[in-house]
mmCIF file of C-alpha atoms in Angstrom:
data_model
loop_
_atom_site.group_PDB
_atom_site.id
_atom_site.type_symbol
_atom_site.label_atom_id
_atom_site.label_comp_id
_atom_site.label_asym_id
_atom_site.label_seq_id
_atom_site.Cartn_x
_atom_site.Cartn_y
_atom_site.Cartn_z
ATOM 1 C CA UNK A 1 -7.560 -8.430 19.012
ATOM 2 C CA UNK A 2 -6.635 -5.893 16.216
ATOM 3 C CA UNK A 3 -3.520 -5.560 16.244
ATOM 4 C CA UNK A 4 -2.833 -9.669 17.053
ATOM 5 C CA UNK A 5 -5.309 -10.159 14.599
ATOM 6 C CA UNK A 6 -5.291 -8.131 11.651
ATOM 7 C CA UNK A 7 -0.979 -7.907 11.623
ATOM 8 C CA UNK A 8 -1.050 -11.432 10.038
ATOM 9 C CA UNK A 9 -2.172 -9.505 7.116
ATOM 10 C CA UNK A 10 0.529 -9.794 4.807
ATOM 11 C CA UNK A 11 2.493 -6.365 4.004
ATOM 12 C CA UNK A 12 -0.091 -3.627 2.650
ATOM 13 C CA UNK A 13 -3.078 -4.924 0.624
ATOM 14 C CA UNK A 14 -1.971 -3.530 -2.338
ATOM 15 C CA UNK A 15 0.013 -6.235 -3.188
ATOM 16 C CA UNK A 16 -0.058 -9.785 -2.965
ATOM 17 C CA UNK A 17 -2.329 -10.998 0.403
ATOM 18 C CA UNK A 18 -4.123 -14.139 1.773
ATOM 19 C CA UNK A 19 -6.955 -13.762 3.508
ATOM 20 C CA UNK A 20 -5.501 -15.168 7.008
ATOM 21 C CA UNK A 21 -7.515 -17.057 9.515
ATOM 22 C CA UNK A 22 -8.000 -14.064 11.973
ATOM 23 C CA UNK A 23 -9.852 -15.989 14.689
ATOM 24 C CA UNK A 24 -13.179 -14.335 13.843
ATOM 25 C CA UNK A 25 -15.045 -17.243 12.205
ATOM 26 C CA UNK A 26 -18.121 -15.515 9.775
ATOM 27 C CA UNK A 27 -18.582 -12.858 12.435
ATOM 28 C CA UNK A 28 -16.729 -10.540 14.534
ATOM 29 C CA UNK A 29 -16.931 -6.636 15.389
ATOM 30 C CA UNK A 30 -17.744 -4.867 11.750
ATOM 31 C CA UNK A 31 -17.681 -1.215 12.252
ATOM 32 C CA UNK A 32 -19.421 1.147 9.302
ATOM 33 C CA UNK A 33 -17.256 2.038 6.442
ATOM 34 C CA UNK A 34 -17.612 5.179 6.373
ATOM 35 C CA UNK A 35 -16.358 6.837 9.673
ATOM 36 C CA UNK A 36 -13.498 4.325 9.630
ATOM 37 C CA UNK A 37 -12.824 6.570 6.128
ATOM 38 C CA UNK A 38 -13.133 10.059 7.486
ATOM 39 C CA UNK A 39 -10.726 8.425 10.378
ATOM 40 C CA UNK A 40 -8.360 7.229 8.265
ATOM 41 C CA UNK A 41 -7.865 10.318 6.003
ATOM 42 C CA UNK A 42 -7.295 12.300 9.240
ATOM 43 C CA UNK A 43 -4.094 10.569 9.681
ATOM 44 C CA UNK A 44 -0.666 12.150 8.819
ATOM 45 C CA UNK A 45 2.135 10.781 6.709
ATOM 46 C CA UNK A 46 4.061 9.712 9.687
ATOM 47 C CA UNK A 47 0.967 7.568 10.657
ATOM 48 C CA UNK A 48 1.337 5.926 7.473
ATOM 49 C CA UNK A 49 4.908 5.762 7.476
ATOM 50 C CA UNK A 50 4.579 3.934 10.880
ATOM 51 C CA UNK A 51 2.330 1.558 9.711
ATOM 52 C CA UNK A 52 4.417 0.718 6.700
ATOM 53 C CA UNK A 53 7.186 0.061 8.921
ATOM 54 C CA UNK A 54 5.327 -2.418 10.968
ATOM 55 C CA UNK A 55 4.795 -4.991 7.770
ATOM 56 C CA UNK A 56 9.178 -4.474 7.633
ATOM 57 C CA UNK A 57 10.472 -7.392 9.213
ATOM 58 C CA UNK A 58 13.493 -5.923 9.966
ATOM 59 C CA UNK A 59 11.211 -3.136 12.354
ATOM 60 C CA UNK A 60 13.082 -3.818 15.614
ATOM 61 C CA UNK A 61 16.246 -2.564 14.706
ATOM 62 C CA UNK A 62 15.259 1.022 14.109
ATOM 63 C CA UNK A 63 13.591 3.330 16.635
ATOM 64 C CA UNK A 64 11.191 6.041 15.341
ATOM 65 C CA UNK A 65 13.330 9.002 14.172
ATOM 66 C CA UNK A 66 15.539 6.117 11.992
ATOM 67 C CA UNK A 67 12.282 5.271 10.626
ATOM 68 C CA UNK A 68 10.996 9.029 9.332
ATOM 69 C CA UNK A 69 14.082 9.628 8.067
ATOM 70 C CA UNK A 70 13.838 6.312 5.778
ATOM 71 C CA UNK A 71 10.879 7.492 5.312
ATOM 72 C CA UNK A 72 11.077 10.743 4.124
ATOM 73 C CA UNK A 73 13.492 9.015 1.534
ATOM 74 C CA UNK A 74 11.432 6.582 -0.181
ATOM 75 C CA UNK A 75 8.613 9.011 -0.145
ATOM 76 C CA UNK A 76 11.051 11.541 -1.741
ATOM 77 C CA UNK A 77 12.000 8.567 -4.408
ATOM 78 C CA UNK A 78 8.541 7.572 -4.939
ATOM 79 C CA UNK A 79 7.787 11.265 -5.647
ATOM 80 C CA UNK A 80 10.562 12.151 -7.903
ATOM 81 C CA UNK A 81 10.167 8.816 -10.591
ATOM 82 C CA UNK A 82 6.330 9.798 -10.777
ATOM 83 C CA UNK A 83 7.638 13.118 -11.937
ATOM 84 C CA UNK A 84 9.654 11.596 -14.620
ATOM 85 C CA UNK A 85 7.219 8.869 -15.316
ATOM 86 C CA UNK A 86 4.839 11.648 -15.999
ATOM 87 C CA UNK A 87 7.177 13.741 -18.317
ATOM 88 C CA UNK A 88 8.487 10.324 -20.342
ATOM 89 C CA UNK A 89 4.336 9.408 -22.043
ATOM 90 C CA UNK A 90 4.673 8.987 -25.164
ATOM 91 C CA UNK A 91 1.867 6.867 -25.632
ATOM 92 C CA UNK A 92 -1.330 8.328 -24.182
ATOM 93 C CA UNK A 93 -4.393 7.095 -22.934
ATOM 94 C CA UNK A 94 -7.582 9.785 -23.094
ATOM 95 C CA UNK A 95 -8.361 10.389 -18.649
ATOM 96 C CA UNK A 96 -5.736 7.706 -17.366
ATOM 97 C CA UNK A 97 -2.232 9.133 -16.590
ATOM 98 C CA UNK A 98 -1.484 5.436 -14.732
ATOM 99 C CA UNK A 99 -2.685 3.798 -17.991
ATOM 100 C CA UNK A 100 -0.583 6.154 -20.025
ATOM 101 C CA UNK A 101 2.834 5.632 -17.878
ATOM 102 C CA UNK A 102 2.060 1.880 -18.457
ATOM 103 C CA UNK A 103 1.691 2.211 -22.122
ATOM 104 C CA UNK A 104 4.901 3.898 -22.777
ATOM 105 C CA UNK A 105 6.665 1.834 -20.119
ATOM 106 C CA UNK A 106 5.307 -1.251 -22.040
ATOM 107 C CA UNK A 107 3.983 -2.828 -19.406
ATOM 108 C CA UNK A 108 1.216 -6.170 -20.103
ATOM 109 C CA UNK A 109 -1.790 -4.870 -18.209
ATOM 110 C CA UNK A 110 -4.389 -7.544 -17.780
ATOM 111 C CA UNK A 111 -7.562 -7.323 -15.779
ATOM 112 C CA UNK A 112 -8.659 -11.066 -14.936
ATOM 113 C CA UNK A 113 -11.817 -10.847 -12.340
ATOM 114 C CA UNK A 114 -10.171 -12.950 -9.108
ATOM 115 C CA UNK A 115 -6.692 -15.347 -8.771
ATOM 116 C CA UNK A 116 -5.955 -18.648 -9.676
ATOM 117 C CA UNK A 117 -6.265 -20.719 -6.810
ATOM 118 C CA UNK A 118 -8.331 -20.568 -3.301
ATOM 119 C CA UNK A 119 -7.815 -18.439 0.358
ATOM 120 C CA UNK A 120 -6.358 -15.514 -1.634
ATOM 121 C CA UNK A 121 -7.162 -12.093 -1.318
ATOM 122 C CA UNK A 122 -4.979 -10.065 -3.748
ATOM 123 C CA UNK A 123 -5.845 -6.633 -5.655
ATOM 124 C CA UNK A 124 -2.875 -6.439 -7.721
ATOM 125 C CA UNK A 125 0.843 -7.806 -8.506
ATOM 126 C CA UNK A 126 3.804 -7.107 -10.263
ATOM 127 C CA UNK A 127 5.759 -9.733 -11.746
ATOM 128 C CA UNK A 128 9.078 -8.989 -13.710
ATOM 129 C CA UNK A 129 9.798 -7.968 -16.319
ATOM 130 C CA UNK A 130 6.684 -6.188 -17.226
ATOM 131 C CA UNK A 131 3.496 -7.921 -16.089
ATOM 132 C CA UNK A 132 1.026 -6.303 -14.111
ATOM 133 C CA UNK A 133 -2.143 -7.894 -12.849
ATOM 134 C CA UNK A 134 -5.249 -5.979 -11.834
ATOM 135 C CA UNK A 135 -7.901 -8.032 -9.992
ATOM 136 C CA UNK A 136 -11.057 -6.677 -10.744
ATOM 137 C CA UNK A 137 -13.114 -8.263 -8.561
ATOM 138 C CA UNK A 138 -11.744 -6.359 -5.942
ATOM 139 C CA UNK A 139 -11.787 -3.338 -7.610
ATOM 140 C CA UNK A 140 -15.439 -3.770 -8.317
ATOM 141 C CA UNK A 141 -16.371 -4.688 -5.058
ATOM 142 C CA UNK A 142 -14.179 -1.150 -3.709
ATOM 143 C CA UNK A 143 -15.913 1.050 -6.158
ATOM 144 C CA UNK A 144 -19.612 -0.335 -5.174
ATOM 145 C CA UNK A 145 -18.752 0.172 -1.638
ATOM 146 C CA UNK A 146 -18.037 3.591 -2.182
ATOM 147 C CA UNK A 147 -20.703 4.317 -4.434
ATOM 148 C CA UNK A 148 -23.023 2.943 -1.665
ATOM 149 C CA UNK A 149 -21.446 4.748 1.325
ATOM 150 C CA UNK A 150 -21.344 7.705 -0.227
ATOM 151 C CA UNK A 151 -17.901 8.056 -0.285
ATOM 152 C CA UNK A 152 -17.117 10.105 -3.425
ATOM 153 C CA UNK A 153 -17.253 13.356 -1.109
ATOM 154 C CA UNK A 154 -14.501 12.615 0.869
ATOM 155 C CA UNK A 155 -12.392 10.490 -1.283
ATOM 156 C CA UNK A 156 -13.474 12.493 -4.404
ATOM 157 C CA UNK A 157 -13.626 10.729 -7.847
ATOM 158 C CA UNK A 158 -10.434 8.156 -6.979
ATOM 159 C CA UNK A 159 -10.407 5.556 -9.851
ATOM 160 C CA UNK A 160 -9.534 2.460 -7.695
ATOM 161 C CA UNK A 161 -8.172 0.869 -10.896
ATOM 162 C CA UNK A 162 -5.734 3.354 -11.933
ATOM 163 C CA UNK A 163 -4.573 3.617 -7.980
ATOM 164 C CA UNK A 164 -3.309 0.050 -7.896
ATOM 165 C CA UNK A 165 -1.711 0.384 -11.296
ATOM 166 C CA UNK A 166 0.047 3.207 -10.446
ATOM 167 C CA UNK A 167 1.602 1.664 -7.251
ATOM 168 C CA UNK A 168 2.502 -1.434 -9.133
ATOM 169 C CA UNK A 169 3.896 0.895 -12.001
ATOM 170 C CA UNK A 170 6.382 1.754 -9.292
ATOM 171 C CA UNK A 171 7.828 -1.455 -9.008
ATOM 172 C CA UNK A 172 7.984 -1.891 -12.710
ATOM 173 C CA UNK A 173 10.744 1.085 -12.173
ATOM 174 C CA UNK A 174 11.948 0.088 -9.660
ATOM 175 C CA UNK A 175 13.339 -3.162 -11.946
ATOM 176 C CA UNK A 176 14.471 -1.178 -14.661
ATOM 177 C CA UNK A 177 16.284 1.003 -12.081
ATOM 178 C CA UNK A 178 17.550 -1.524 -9.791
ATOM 179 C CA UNK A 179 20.947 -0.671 -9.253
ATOM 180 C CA UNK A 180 20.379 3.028 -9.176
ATOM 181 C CA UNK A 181 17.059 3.588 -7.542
ATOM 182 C CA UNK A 182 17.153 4.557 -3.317
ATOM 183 C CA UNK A 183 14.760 1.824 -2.784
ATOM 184 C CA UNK A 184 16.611 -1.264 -4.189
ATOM 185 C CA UNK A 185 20.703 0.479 -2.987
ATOM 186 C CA UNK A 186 19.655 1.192 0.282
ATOM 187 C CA UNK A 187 21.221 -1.782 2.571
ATOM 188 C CA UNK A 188 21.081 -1.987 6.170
ATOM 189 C CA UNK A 189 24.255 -3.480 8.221
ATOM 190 C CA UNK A 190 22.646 -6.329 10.033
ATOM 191 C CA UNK A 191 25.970 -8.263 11.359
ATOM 192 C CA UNK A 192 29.210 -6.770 12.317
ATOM 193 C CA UNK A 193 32.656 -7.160 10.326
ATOM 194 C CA UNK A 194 33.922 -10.015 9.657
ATOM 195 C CA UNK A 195 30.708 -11.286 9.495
ATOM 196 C CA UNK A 196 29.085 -8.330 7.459
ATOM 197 C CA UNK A 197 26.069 -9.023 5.644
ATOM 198 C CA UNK A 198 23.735 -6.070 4.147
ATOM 199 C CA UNK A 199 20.322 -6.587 3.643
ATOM 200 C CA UNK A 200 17.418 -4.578 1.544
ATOM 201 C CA UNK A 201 14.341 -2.500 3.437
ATOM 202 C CA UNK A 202 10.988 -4.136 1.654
ATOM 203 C CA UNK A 203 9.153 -1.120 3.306
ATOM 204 C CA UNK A 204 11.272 1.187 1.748
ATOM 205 C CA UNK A 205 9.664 0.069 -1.766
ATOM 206 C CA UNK A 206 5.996 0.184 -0.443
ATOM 207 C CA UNK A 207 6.250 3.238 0.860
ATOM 208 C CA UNK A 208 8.055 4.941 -2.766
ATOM 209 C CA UNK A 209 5.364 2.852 -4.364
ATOM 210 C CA UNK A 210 2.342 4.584 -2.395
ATOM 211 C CA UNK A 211 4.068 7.756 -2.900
ATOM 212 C CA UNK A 212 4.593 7.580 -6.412
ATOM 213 C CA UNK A 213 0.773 6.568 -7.192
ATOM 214 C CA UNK A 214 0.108 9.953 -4.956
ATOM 215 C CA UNK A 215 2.409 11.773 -6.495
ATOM 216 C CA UNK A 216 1.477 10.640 -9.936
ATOM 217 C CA UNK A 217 -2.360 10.498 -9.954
ATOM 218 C CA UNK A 218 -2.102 14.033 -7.195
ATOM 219 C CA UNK A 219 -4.294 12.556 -5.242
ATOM 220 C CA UNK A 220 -5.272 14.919 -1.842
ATOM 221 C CA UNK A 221 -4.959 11.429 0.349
ATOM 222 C CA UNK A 222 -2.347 8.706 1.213
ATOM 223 C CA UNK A 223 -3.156 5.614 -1.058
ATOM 224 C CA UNK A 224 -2.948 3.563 2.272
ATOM 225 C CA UNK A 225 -6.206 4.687 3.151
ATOM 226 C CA UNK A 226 -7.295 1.950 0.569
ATOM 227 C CA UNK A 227 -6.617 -0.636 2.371
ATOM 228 C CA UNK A 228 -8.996 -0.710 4.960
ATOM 229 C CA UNK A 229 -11.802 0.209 1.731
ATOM 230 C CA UNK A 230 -10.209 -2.778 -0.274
ATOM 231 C CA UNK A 231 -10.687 -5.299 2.694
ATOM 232 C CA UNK A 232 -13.836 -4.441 3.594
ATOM 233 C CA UNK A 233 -15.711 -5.742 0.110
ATOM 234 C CA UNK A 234 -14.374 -9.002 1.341
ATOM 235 C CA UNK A 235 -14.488 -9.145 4.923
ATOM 236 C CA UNK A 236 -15.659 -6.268 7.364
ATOM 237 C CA UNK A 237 -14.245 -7.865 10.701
ATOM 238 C CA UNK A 238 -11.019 -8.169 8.866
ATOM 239 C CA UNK A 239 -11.308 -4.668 7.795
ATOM 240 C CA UNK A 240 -12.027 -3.613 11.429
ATOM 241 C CA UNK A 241 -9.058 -5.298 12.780
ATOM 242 C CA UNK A 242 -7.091 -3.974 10.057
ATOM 243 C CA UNK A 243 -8.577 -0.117 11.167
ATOM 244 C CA UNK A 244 -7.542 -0.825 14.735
ATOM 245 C CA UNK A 245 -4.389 -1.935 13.932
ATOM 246 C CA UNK A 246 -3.971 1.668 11.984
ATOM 247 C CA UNK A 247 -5.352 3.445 14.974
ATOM 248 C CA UNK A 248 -3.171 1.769 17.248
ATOM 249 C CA UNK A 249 0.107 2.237 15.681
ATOM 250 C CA UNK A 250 -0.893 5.851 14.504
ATOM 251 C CA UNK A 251 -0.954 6.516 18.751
ATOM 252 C CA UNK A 252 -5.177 6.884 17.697
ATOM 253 C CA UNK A 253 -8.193 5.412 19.750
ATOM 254 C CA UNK A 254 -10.153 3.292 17.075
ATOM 255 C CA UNK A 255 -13.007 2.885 19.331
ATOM 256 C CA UNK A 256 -14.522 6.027 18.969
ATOM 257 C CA UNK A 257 -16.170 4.641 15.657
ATOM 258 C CA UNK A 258 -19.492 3.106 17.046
ATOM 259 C CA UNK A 259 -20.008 -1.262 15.896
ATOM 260 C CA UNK A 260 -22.999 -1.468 13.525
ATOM 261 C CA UNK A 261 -26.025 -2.880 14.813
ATOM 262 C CA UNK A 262 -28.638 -5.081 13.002
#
């Protein structure tokens, strides 16, 4: 069921995402937040990288090794424009690098609670030029969760807020750099000549993007990890599908975290 299930989730939850029907009605198997967590931040970065891939819908034409090495890429992008990002504030903000970079990027941060419009779960989006939206009812709902699970010892003191802003900072650069950056050159041959035609890796920018907010905000785990955290204030059997999924692509078993009871 979780991989079936929880793949018609649409790319990674940091960006736009509807809440899907998953076949799991009000109920369905909701396992406890927090050893799904510790799980999660045991994976490694080719775990993630692997589960980036599988939102690509271009997936089948690579086999694992192509993958890491785009992946290694984008990661290296992502990490390399947080760098500069960092060294080009001019404007800052007092204990918010991410709010800083957006500042002196001149980005229009706003913070509305939820969406316009019904069956949408999304945390944040980008739109170009230089809009970013921050959903704070998710945000809210993430930071309460932790707060109640106890979280903060394992994920330390993240600021959910300046997490999604930093990711979606990415793609702000990622506009301004467009025909320069690795993400937005790098084509893939998908016909033969005569019939050529190139075509852009979407992972490619997710995965720079999660890096960069890493990279950026030095954060000791992949920002991916939020995903499962960020569903889960709005759906625990979605979450739990979305955990197996994880498991199953990172090669994991995702039943060793027991269902809760009532």
């Amino acid at each position: 069921m979780a991989l079936n299930g929880a793949k018609r989730l649409a790319g990674s939850l940091f960006g736009k995402a509807e809440m899907p029907d998953l076949g799991l009605g009000d109920t369905g198997k909701v396992l406890p937040l927090r050893p799904m967590m510790e799980r999660l931040l045991s994976l490694d970065r080719e775990a993630w990288g692997l589960y980036a891939w599988s939102r690509e819908p271009l997936e089948g034409k690579f086999d694992r090794e192509q993958k890491l090495q785009y992946q290694r890429k984008a990661e290296a992008c992502g990490r390399e424009e947080a760098a500069l990002a960092a060294a080009e504030v001019v404007l800052e903000v007092p204990d918010s690098l991410a709010k800083s970079v957006a500042a002196s990027m001149k980005l229009h941060v706003t913070t509305p609670d939820t969406p316009v419009g019904g069956g949408q779960v999304t945390f944040a989006q980008y739109v170009e030029p230089d809009e970013v939206t921050i959903f704070m009812d998710a945000v809210e709902k993430a930071e309460a969760l932790a707060a109640s699970e106890g979280l903060a010892d394992i994920l330390g003191n993240v600021k959910i807020f300046d997490i999604l802003l930093a990711h979606e900072i990415f793609h702000a650069v990622e506009f301004k750099k467009e025909d320069a950056i690795y993400t937005k050159t790098e084509r893939v041959e998908l016909w033969r000549k005569p019939f050529s035609n190139k075509s852009r890796l979407v992972c490619l920018g997710e995965m720079a993007g999660m890096a960069f907010a890493e990279e950026l905000l030095k954060l000791p785990f992949s920002p991916y990890v939020l995903d499962v955290l960020l569903m889960y204030g709005y759906h625990g059997a979605a979450a739990t599908a979305l955990f197996e999924e994880i498991m199953e692509i990172a090669g994991e078993n995702g039943g060793k975290v027991e269902e809760e009871t009532c």
